[in-house]
Coordinates of C-alpha atoms in Angstrom, one line a residue:
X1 CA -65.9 -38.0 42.8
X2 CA -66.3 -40.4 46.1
X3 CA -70.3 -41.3 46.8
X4 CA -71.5 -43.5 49.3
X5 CA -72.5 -46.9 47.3
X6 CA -73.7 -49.4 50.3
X7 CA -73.9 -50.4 53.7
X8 CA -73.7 -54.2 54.5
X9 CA -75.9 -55.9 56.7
X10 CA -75.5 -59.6 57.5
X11 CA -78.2 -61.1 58.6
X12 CA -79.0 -64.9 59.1
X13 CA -81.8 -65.3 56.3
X14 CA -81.7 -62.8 53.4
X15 CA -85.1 -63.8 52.7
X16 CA -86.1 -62.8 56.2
X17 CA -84.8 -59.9 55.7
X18 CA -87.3 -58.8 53.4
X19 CA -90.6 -60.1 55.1
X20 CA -89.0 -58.0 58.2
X21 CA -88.3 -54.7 56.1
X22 CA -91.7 -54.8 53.7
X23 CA -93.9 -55.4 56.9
X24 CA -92.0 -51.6 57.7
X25 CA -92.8 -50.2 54.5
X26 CA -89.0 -50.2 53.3
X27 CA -89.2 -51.6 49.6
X28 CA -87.1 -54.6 49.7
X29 CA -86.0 -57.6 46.9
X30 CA -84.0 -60.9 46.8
X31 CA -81.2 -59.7 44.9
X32 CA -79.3 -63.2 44.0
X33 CA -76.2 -65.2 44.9
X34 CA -72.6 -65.0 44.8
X35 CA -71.9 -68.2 44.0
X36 CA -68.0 -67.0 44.4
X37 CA -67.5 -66.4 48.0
X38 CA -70.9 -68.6 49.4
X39 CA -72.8 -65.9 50.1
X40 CA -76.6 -64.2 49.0
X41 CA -78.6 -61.1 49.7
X42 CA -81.7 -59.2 49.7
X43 CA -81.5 -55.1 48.6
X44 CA -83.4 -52.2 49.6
X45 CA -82.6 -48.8 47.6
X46 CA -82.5 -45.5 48.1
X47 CA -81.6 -43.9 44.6
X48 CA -78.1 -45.5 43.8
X49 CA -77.6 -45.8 47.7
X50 CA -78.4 -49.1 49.3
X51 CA -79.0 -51.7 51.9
X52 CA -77.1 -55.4 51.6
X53 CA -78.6 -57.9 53.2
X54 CA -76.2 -61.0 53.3
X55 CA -76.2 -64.1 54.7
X56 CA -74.1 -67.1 53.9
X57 CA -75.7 -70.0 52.0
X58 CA -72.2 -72.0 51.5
X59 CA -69.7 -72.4 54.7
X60 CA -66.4 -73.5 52.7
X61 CA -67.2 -70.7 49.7
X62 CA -67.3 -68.3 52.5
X63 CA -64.5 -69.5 54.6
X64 CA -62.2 -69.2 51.4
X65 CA -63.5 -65.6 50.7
X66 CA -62.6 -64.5 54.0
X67 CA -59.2 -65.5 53.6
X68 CA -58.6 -62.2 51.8
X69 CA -57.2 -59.8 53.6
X70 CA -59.6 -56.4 54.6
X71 CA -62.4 -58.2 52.7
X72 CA -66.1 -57.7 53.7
X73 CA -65.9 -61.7 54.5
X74 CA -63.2 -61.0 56.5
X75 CA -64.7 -58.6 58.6
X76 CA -67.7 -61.4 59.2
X77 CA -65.3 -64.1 59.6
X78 CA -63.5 -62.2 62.4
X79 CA -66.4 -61.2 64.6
X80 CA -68.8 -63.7 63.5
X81 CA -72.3 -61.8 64.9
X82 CA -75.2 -60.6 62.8
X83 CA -75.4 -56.2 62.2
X84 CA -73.8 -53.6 60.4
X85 CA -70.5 -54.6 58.8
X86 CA -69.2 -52.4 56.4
X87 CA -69.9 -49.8 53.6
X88 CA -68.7 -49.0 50.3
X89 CA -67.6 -45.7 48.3
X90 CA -68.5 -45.7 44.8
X91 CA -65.6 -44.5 42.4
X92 CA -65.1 -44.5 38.7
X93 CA -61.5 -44.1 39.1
X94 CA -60.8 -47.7 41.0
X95 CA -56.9 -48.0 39.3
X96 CA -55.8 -44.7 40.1
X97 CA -57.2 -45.0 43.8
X98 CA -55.9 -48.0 44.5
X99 CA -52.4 -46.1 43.5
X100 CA -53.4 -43.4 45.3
X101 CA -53.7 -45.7 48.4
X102 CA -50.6 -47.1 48.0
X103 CA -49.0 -44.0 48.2
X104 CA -50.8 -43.0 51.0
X105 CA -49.4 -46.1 52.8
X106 CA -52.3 -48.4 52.9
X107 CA -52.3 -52.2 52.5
X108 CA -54.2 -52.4 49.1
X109 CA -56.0 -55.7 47.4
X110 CA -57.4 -55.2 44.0
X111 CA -59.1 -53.6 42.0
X112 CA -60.6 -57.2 40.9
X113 CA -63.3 -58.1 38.6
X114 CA -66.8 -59.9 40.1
X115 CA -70.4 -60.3 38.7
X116 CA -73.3 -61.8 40.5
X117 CA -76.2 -63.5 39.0
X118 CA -79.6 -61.6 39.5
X119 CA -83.1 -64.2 39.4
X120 CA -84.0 -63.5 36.2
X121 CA -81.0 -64.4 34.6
X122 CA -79.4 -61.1 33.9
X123 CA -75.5 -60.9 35.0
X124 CA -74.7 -57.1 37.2
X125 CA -70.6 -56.9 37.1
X126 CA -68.1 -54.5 39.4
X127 CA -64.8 -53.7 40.7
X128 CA -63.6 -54.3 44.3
X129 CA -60.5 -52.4 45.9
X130 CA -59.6 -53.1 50.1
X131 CA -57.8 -51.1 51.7
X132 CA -56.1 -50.9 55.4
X133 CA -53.5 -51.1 58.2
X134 CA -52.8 -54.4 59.5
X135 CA -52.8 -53.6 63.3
X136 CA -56.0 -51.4 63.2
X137 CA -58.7 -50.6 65.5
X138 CA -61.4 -50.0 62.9
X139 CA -61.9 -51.3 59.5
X140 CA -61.9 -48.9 56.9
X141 CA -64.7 -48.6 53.8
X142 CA -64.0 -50.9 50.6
X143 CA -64.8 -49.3 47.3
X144 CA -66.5 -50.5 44.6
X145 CA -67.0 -49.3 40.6
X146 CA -70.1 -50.4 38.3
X147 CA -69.8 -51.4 35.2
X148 CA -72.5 -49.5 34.0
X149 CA -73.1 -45.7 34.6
X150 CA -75.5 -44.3 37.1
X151 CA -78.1 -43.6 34.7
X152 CA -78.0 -47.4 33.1
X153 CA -77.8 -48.8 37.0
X154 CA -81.2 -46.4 37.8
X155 CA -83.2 -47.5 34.7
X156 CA -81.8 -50.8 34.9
X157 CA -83.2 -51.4 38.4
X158 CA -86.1 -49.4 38.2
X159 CA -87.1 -51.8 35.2
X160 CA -86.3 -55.1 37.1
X161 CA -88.5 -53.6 40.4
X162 CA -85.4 -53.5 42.5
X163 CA -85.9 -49.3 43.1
X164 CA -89.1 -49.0 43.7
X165 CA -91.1 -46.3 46.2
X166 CA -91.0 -47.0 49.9
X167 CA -94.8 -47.4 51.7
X168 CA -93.4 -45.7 54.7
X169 CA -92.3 -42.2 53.1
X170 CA -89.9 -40.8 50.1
X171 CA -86.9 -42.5 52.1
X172 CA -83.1 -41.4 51.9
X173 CA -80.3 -43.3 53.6
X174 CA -78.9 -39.9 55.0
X175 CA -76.6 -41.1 58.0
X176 CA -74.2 -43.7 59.0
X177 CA -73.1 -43.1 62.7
X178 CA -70.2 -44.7 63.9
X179 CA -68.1 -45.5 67.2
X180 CA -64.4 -45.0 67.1
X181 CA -61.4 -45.0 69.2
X182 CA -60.2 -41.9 67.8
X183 CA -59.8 -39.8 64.4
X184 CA -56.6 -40.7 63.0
X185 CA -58.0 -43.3 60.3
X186 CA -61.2 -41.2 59.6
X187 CA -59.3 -38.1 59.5
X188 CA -57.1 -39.7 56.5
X189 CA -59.7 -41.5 54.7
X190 CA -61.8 -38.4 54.5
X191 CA -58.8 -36.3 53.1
X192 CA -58.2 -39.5 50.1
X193 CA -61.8 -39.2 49.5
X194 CA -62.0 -35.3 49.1
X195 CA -64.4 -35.1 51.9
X196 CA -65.9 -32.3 53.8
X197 CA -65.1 -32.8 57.7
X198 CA -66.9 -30.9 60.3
X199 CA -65.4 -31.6 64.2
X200 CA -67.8 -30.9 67.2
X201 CA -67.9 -31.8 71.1
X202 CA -71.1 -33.1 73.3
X203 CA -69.3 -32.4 77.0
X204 CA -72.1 -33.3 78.6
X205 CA -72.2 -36.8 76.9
X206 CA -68.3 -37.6 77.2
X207 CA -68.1 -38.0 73.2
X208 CA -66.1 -35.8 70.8
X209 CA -67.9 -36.4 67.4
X210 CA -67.0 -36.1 63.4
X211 CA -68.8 -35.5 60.6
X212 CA -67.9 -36.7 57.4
X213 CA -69.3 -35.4 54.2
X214 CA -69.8 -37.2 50.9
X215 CA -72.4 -35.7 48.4
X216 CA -74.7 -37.8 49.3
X217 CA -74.6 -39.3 52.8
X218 CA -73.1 -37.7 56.0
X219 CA -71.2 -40.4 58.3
X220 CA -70.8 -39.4 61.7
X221 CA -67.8 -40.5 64.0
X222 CA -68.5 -41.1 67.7
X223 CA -65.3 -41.3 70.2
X224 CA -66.2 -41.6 73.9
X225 CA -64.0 -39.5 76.1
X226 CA -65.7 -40.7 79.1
X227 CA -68.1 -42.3 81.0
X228 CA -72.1 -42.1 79.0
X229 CA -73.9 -43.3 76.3
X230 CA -71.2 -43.9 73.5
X231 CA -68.6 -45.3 76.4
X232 CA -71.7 -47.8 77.0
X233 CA -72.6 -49.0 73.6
X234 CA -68.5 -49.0 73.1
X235 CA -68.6 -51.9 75.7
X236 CA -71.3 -53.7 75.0
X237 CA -70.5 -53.3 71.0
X238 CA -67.0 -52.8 70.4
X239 CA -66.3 -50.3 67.3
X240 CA -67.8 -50.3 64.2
X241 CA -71.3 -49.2 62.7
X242 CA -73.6 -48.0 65.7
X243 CA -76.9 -47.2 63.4
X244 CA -77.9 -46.1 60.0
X245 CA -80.5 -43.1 59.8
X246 CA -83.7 -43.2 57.0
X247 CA -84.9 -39.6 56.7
X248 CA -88.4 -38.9 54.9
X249 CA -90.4 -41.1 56.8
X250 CA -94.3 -40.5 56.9
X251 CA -93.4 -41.5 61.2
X252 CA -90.6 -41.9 63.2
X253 CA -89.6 -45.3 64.4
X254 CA -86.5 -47.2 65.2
X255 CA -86.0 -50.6 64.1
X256 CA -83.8 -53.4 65.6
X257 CA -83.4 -55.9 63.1
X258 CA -80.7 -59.3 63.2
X259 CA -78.0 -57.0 66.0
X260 CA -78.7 -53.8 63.4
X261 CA -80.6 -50.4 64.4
X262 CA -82.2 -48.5 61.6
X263 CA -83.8 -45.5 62.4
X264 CA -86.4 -43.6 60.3
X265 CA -87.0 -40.0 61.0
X266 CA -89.6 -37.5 59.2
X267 CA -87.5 -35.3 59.1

């Protein structure tokens, strides 16, 4: 089974990112450094589901990191400006998707092994697996598998105060929204991931929009057909991540954080 793992964030201070995101009641840690590829990040859960705050803290680490192809470093390195990069699927079946992929006609890179150093010493490890076409348009998710089980992860953050309650409600990261040229890629990706895909059209706001369905998220495809809201943020934006949706707030409120939009609902 496919579940969406994280969406990435980078930001210019990590540790900036917290002060911002505690002052607006989203429970937020340092999380700790990957000494690998230059970079560090601060965390803010939602169950198993998460916000990665990263920011770079070594320029050569990095530059070498983003030298692999479809890597979330990459993706940075290309379009060097702060918001919503990229998110990850959680698998447990990393080796047979990334022959799966293969199949399927995707460029594929991994799986390969990392760990990351937390501040009190402790070592989390995972899997990595990129995947996409060298020509296109959008970037497609990268997917990641834990070394531990769910049920280890969940006690083993609760213990070390990483998953924690939220001051400004019971908070879910229910929505990704997107902007996309079109539905060829999504369309794809969501069949690979056994996805439930629901199609619908706004004529009045010149967008034709998808919904796809993982257990526990739904992301949500925007393609502008004409002139309005979507074709604005399209040009002012490019593609990519538009906005990530927080439901169970105690009030409504959108926040613009470091070129990111996060929007909490009470709903």
């Amino acid at each position: 089974m496919y579940l969406f793992d994280h969406v990435v964030h980078f930001v210019e201070k990590p540790e900036f990112a917290v002060e911002c995101l505690q002052n607006e009641g989203i429970h937020t840690v340092m999380g700790g450094k990957h000494e690998m590829w230059g970079t560090y990040n601060a965390l803010s859960y939602f169950d198993l589901s998460y916000i990665e705050c990263i920011g770079i803290f070594d320029e050569a680490l990095f530059e070498q990191a983003a030298s692999e192809k479809y890597s979330l470093h990459a993706s940075f390195a290309n379009r060097r400006q702060v918001g919503l990069k990229r998110f990850a699927i959680r698998t447990t079946t990393i080796e047979q998707d990334a022959k799966k992929f293969t199949e399927a006609g995707l460029e594929v890179y991994g799986p390969t092994h990392y760990s990351r150093t937390r501040e009190d010493g402790s070592v989390v490890r995972w899997q990595l697996l990129y995947v996409g076409y060298p020509k296109s348009t959008i970037e497609f998710p990268f997917f990641i598998q834990w070394d531990e089980y769910d049920e280890q992860r969940r006690s083993l953050l609760t213990e070390h105060g990483v998953l924690a309650t939220h001051q400004s409600g019971d908070l879910q990261l229910a929505e990704l929204h997107f902007v996309v040229p079109n539905f060829v890629a999504v369309t794809q990706m969501a069949t690979l991931c056994e996805a439930t895909v629901v199609k619908h059209t706004k004529i009045e706001d010149n967008v034709q929009s998808m919904t796809v369905r993982l257990p526990n998220i739904e992301l949500v495809f925007h393609c502008p057909t004409g002139v309005g809201r979507v074709w604005n943020y399209m040009l002012d934006h490019g593609y990519g991540i538009q906005k990530l949706v927080l439901t169970g707030a105690k009030v409504s409120e959108t926040i613009e954080y470091d070129g990111a939009t996060y929007e909490m609902t009470t709903r």
